[in-house]
Short mmCIF file of C-alpha atoms and ligand atoms in Angstrom, two decimals:
data_model
loop_
_atom_site.label_atom_id
_atom_site.label_comp_id
_atom_site.label_asym_id
_atom_site.label_seq_id
_atom_site.Cartn_x
_atom_site.Cartn_y
_atom_site.Cartn_z
CA UNK A 1 -0.15 0.04 -0.08
CA UNK A 2 1.22 3.52 -0.78
CA UNK A 3 1.90 6.07 1.91
CA UNK A 4 -0.83 7.86 3.82
CA UNK A 5 -2.15 11.22 2.68
CA UNK A 6 -4.03 13.76 5.04
CA UNK A 7 -6.17 16.39 3.80
CA UNK A 8 -8.20 19.06 5.78
CA UNK A 9 -11.33 20.39 4.27
CA UNK A 10 -11.98 17.42 2.61
CA UNK A 11 -15.63 17.50 2.41
CA UNK A 12 -16.08 19.85 -0.43
CA UNK A 13 -14.75 21.79 -3.51
CA UNK A 14 -10.69 21.40 -3.83
CA UNK A 15 -10.52 18.98 -0.74
CA UNK A 16 -12.85 16.58 -2.24
CA UNK A 17 -11.11 16.65 -5.51
CA UNK A 18 -7.97 16.20 -3.50
CA UNK A 19 -9.46 13.15 -1.80
CA UNK A 20 -10.49 11.50 -4.72
CA UNK A 21 -7.21 12.11 -6.72
CA UNK A 22 -4.84 10.85 -4.15
CA UNK A 23 -7.38 7.68 -3.62
CA UNK A 24 -7.28 7.41 -7.42
CA UNK A 25 -3.47 7.07 -7.43
CA UNK A 26 -3.52 4.49 -4.72
CA UNK A 27 -3.20 6.35 -1.45
CA UNK A 28 -4.78 5.93 1.89
CA UNK A 29 -6.35 9.17 2.88
CA UNK A 30 -7.28 10.81 6.06
CA UNK A 31 -10.08 13.02 5.42
CA UNK A 32 -10.98 15.75 8.05
CA UNK A 33 -13.79 18.07 7.82
CA UNK A 34 -16.64 19.18 10.26
CA UNK A 35 -19.04 17.51 8.22
CA UNK A 36 -17.95 14.24 8.76
CA UNK A 37 -21.26 12.52 7.45
CA UNK A 38 -20.27 13.79 3.81
CA UNK A 39 -16.93 12.34 4.01
CA UNK A 40 -18.17 9.09 5.03
CA UNK A 41 -20.24 8.71 2.06
CA UNK A 42 -17.23 9.13 -0.31
CA UNK A 43 -16.50 6.14 -2.59
CA UNK A 44 -13.10 5.72 -1.37
CA UNK A 45 -12.19 2.17 0.11
CA UNK A 46 -8.87 3.19 2.07
CA UNK A 47 -10.12 6.27 4.08
CA UNK A 48 -10.51 7.39 7.42
CA UNK A 49 -12.71 10.23 7.89
CA UNK A 50 -12.76 12.20 11.04
CA UNK A 51 -14.90 15.26 12.41
CA UNK A 52 -12.12 17.76 12.67
CA UNK A 53 -12.18 21.61 13.20
CA UNK A 54 -8.88 22.94 11.93
CA UNK A 55 -8.94 25.57 14.71
CA UNK A 56 -8.91 22.81 17.20
CA UNK A 57 -5.18 21.09 16.97
CA UNK A 58 -6.25 18.12 19.12
CA UNK A 59 -9.14 17.24 16.88
CA UNK A 60 -6.24 17.12 13.96
CA UNK A 61 -4.05 15.15 16.16
CA UNK A 62 -6.60 12.58 17.41
CA UNK A 63 -7.59 12.02 13.41
CA UNK A 64 -4.10 11.59 12.56
CA UNK A 65 -3.53 9.06 15.29
CA UNK A 66 -6.45 6.97 14.37
CA UNK A 67 -5.44 7.10 10.81
CA UNK A 68 -1.52 6.15 11.13
CA UNK A 69 -2.69 3.08 13.39
CA UNK A 70 -4.23 1.80 10.25
CA UNK A 71 -2.26 3.00 7.37
CA UNK A 72 1.27 4.26 9.12
CA UNK A 73 2.79 7.74 9.22
CA UNK A 74 1.20 10.70 7.19
CA UNK A 75 3.75 11.01 4.38
CA UNK A 76 1.75 14.04 2.99
CA UNK A 77 -0.64 16.68 4.74
CA UNK A 78 -2.43 18.95 2.74
CA UNK A 79 -3.87 22.00 4.46
CA UNK A 80 -6.52 23.07 2.13
CA UNK A 81 -9.67 23.92 4.56
CA UNK A 82 -10.32 27.59 4.34
CA UNK A 83 -12.88 30.15 4.17
CA UNK A 84 -13.87 33.53 2.63
CA UNK A 85 -16.31 36.29 3.55
CA UNK A 86 -15.99 39.01 0.83
CA UNK A 87 -16.62 42.49 2.22
CA UNK A 88 -15.23 45.95 2.55
CA UNK A 89 -13.26 46.22 5.65
CA UNK A 90 -15.50 48.83 7.38
CA UNK A 91 -18.52 47.22 6.63
CA UNK A 92 -17.37 43.30 7.57
CA UNK A 93 -18.48 42.25 10.96
CA UNK A 94 -15.38 41.61 13.34
CA UNK A 95 -16.21 38.19 13.81
CA UNK A 96 -15.93 37.36 10.15
CA UNK A 97 -12.67 38.76 10.02
CA UNK A 98 -11.44 36.82 13.17
CA UNK A 99 -12.94 33.41 11.58
CA UNK A 100 -11.12 33.74 8.23
CA UNK A 101 -7.83 34.34 10.33
CA UNK A 102 -8.67 31.41 12.77
CA UNK A 103 -9.48 29.08 10.20
CA UNK A 104 -7.14 30.15 7.16
CA UNK A 105 -4.10 30.90 9.40
CA UNK A 106 -4.11 29.30 12.79
CA UNK A 107 -5.72 26.26 10.78
CA UNK A 108 -2.72 25.96 8.70
CA UNK A 109 -0.23 26.39 11.79
CA UNK A 110 -2.06 23.73 13.58
CA UNK A 111 -2.10 21.50 10.49
CA UNK A 112 1.83 21.77 10.12
CA UNK A 113 2.31 21.40 13.83
CA UNK A 114 0.37 18.54 13.93
CA UNK A 115 3.11 16.61 11.60
CA UNK A 116 6.14 18.38 11.14
CA UNK A 117 8.03 17.07 14.16
CA UNK A 118 7.30 13.47 13.07
CA UNK A 119 8.30 14.50 9.64
CA UNK A 120 11.71 15.77 10.91
CA UNK A 121 12.36 12.71 12.95
CA UNK A 122 11.49 10.64 10.06
CA UNK A 123 13.58 12.82 7.46
CA UNK A 124 10.54 12.56 5.26
CA UNK A 125 7.47 14.11 4.17
CA UNK A 126 5.70 16.84 2.22
CA UNK A 127 3.35 19.44 3.44
CA UNK A 128 1.42 21.47 0.68
CA UNK A 129 -0.31 24.63 1.98
CA UNK A 130 -3.43 25.75 -0.36
CA UNK A 131 -2.95 29.33 -0.28
CA UNK A 132 -4.56 31.60 -3.11
CA UNK A 133 -3.76 34.36 -5.65
CA UNK A 134 -5.07 36.19 -3.03
CA UNK A 135 -1.95 35.49 -1.15
CA UNK A 136 0.04 37.45 -3.74
CA UNK A 137 -2.22 40.18 -4.88
CA UNK A 138 -4.74 42.39 -3.39
CA UNK A 139 -8.20 42.44 -4.37
CA UNK A 140 -11.25 44.84 -3.25
CA UNK A 141 -13.42 43.37 -0.56
CA UNK A 142 -10.54 40.74 0.14
CA UNK A 143 -8.68 42.81 2.76
CA UNK A 144 -8.79 40.11 5.60
CA UNK A 145 -8.79 37.05 3.20
CA UNK A 146 -5.96 38.43 1.36
CA UNK A 147 -3.89 38.97 4.67
CA UNK A 148 -4.69 35.36 5.60
CA UNK A 149 -3.27 34.03 2.22
CA UNK A 150 -0.45 36.29 2.62
CA UNK A 151 0.10 34.68 6.01
CA UNK A 152 -0.11 31.45 4.48
CA UNK A 153 2.65 31.81 1.97
CA UNK A 154 4.84 33.78 4.63
CA UNK A 155 4.51 30.81 7.25
CA UNK A 156 5.13 28.24 4.35
CA UNK A 157 8.31 30.01 3.11
CA UNK A 158 9.64 30.47 6.62
CA UNK A 159 9.10 27.03 7.72
CA UNK A 160 10.61 25.69 4.53
CA UNK A 161 13.73 27.57 4.99
CA UNK A 162 14.07 26.57 8.61
CA UNK A 163 14.05 22.84 7.89
CA UNK A 164 15.84 22.97 4.80
CA UNK A 165 18.20 20.13 4.90
CA UNK A 166 15.74 17.84 6.83
CA UNK A 167 14.43 16.34 3.44
CA UNK A 168 10.86 17.50 4.22
CA UNK A 169 9.26 19.51 1.40
CA UNK A 170 6.94 22.58 1.77
CA UNK A 171 4.81 23.81 -1.14
CA UNK A 172 2.45 26.73 -1.43
CA UNK A 173 -0.34 26.04 -3.90
CA UNK A 174 -2.01 29.62 -4.87
CA UNK A 175 -5.07 29.03 -7.22
CA UNK A 176 -6.96 31.99 -8.98
CA UNK A 177 -10.92 31.50 -9.31
CA UNK A 178 -12.22 27.86 -8.73
CA UNK A 179 -15.66 26.83 -9.05
CA UNK A 180 -16.65 25.77 -5.47
CA UNK A 181 -18.56 26.53 -2.43
CA UNK A 182 -16.34 29.00 -1.30
CA UNK A 183 -18.73 32.11 -1.99
CA UNK A 184 -21.49 30.57 0.12
CA UNK A 185 -20.35 33.01 3.02
CA UNK A 186 -20.99 35.95 1.30
CA UNK A 187 -24.29 37.40 0.99
CA UNK A 188 -24.01 41.10 -0.52
CA UNK A 189 -25.67 40.62 -4.08
CA UNK A 190 -23.47 43.52 -5.42
CA UNK A 191 -20.25 41.90 -4.32
CA UNK A 192 -21.50 38.46 -5.57
CA UNK A 193 -22.29 39.64 -8.90
CA UNK A 194 -18.79 41.58 -9.53
CA UNK A 195 -16.98 38.21 -8.45
CA UNK A 196 -18.97 36.12 -10.61
CA UNK A 197 -19.00 38.74 -13.77
CA UNK A 198 -14.99 38.48 -13.40
CA UNK A 199 -15.32 34.53 -13.28
CA UNK A 200 -17.19 34.45 -16.26
CA UNK A 201 -15.38 37.02 -18.26
CA UNK A 202 -12.35 34.41 -18.13
CA UNK A 203 -14.42 31.29 -19.05
CA UNK A 204 -15.88 30.37 -15.44
CA UNK A 205 -12.72 29.59 -13.46
CA UNK A 206 -10.57 26.55 -12.92
CA UNK A 207 -12.22 23.22 -11.85
CA UNK A 208 -11.32 21.39 -8.82
CA UNK A 209 -9.88 18.93 -10.42
CA UNK A 210 -7.19 21.34 -11.96
CA UNK A 211 -5.82 22.25 -8.42
CA UNK A 212 -5.77 18.59 -7.31
CA UNK A 213 -4.17 17.33 -10.19
CA UNK A 214 -1.38 19.98 -9.66
CA UNK A 215 -1.13 18.90 -5.91
CA UNK A 216 -0.71 15.32 -7.06
CA UNK A 217 1.85 16.18 -9.43
CA UNK A 218 3.87 18.32 -6.78
CA UNK A 219 3.65 15.32 -4.50
CA UNK A 220 4.59 12.84 -7.33
CA UNK A 221 7.87 14.00 -7.94
CA UNK A 222 10.97 12.28 -6.46
CA UNK A 223 11.63 13.67 -2.73
CA UNK A 224 14.85 15.37 -3.83
CA UNK A 225 12.46 17.85 -6.02
CA UNK A 226 10.45 20.47 -4.23
CA UNK A 227 8.21 22.76 -6.35
CA UNK A 228 8.23 25.56 -3.43
CA UNK A 229 5.28 27.92 -4.77
CA UNK A 230 2.87 27.60 -7.97
CA UNK A 231 0.21 29.93 -9.16
CA UNK A 232 -2.33 28.37 -10.98
CA UNK A 233 -5.31 30.40 -12.77
CA UNK A 234 -7.18 29.96 -15.80
CA UNK A 235 -5.42 30.90 -18.97
CA UNK A 236 -7.46 33.97 -19.65
CA UNK A 237 -7.13 35.07 -15.84
CA UNK A 238 -5.29 38.57 -16.18
CA UNK A 239 -4.02 38.84 -12.76
P1 LIG B 301 -15.22 25.26 -0.35
O1 LIG B 301 -16.12 25.99 0.69
O2 LIG B 301 -15.98 24.20 -1.17
O3 LIG B 301 -14.40 24.09 0.76
C1 LIG B 301 -13.86 24.41 2.15
C2 LIG B 301 -13.82 23.10 2.76
O4 LIG B 301 -12.94 23.82 4.11
C3 LIG B 301 -14.99 22.69 3.25
O5 LIG B 301 -14.44 21.17 2.75
C4 LIG B 301 -15.06 22.78 4.80
O6 LIG B 301 -15.81 21.74 5.44
C5 LIG B 301 -13.83 23.04 5.26
N1 LIG B 301 -13.41 23.92 6.43
C6 LIG B 301 -14.19 25.19 6.66
N2 LIG B 301 -14.25 25.78 7.71
C7 LIG B 301 -13.64 24.40 8.42
C8 LIG B 301 -13.09 24.26 9.72
N3 LIG B 301 -13.12 25.31 10.52
N4 LIG B 301 -12.43 23.03 10.01
C9 LIG B 301 -12.22 22.03 9.00
N5 LIG B 301 -12.57 22.44 7.71
C10 LIG B 301 -13.21 23.64 7.54
O7 LIG B 301 -13.87 26.22 -0.98
P2 LIG B 301 -12.81 25.72 -1.54
O8 LIG B 301 -12.66 24.25 -1.96
O9 LIG B 301 -12.87 26.76 -2.62
O10 LIG B 301 -11.62 26.09 -0.49
C11 LIG B 301 -10.59 25.16 -0.44
C12 LIG B 301 -9.32 26.03 -0.08
O11 LIG B 301 -8.93 26.52 -1.42
C13 LIG B 301 -9.24 27.30 0.77
O12 LIG B 301 -8.23 27.48 1.48
C14 LIG B 301 -9.47 28.38 0.02
O13 LIG B 301 -9.06 29.54 0.30
C15 LIG B 301 -8.53 27.84 -1.26
N6 LIG B 301 -8.83 28.56 -2.62
C16 LIG B 301 -10.11 28.77 -3.06
C17 LIG B 301 -10.46 29.34 -4.28
C18 LIG B 301 -11.54 29.38 -5.25
O14 LIG B 301 -11.92 30.15 -5.92
N7 LIG B 301 -12.57 28.48 -4.83
C19 LIG B 301 -9.21 30.06 -5.19
C20 LIG B 301 -7.78 30.17 -4.12
C21 LIG B 301 -7.85 29.29 -3.16
P3 LIG B 301 -16.68 21.72 6.74
O15 LIG B 301 -17.57 22.88 6.28
O16 LIG B 301 -17.34 20.33 6.67
O17 LIG B 301 -15.96 21.99 7.88
#
């Protein structure tokens, strides 16, 4: 059996596509999300499903323990869980701001923390953090989301440099617009219209499979090859 791959936010969108891609390539997968009932219905044989809120590191660690008992150490951790509330800073509720930082930044810190020391001991492993083009360029209505993804890029690069020489790989994957449920937390009709107009002007955005295939490619290269950072967008995206 191939090595264990752990994915946060696996219940929808990019995370779901990651689950199916890595499973199709023969890897047992640890699938984590709050809506565990969705994960349990996935047509994947070698899987462990766990109800995990990435804001809680103990839930991540317990899920990993459970999966590792069955399938051996986590060889690849994909920190994918993330949320986006679009709004102007001065109109956005404080709680939405904090929630984005807690899930998008603290969630990634927790995901790294839960596996890194073991990977360093084993001198093996890959950590892929799903960032965004919002971690590279600033967009209207995205101030806090932008801030959270800039943080993901900075943390990924910083830790990667600290552990260089340990044979543990770190990658930051930065997609442009992908067709998922990520807009479901934004209810302002005008903001949604602007976002969707932009998306349709470039042909509708990427599919979730495009990002999952890229992550698998990054992981499938020999361990001595580290793709450190990738921006992936629709070809017509002018950013
Ligand atoms: P979706 O809304 O489709 O999926 C988000 C996933 O994150 C769900 O599985 C959800 O599961 C999970 N999640 C949310 N909050 C938590 C939490 N507190 N604990 C655990 N899991 C959580 O969005 P996407 O697939 O689009 O998003 C995936 C990643 O891709 C995010 O990091 C996003 O920022 C990034 N991204 C998305 C882009 C896009 O255009 N869609 C572009 C660039 C980057 P559940 O609710 O069951 O917990």
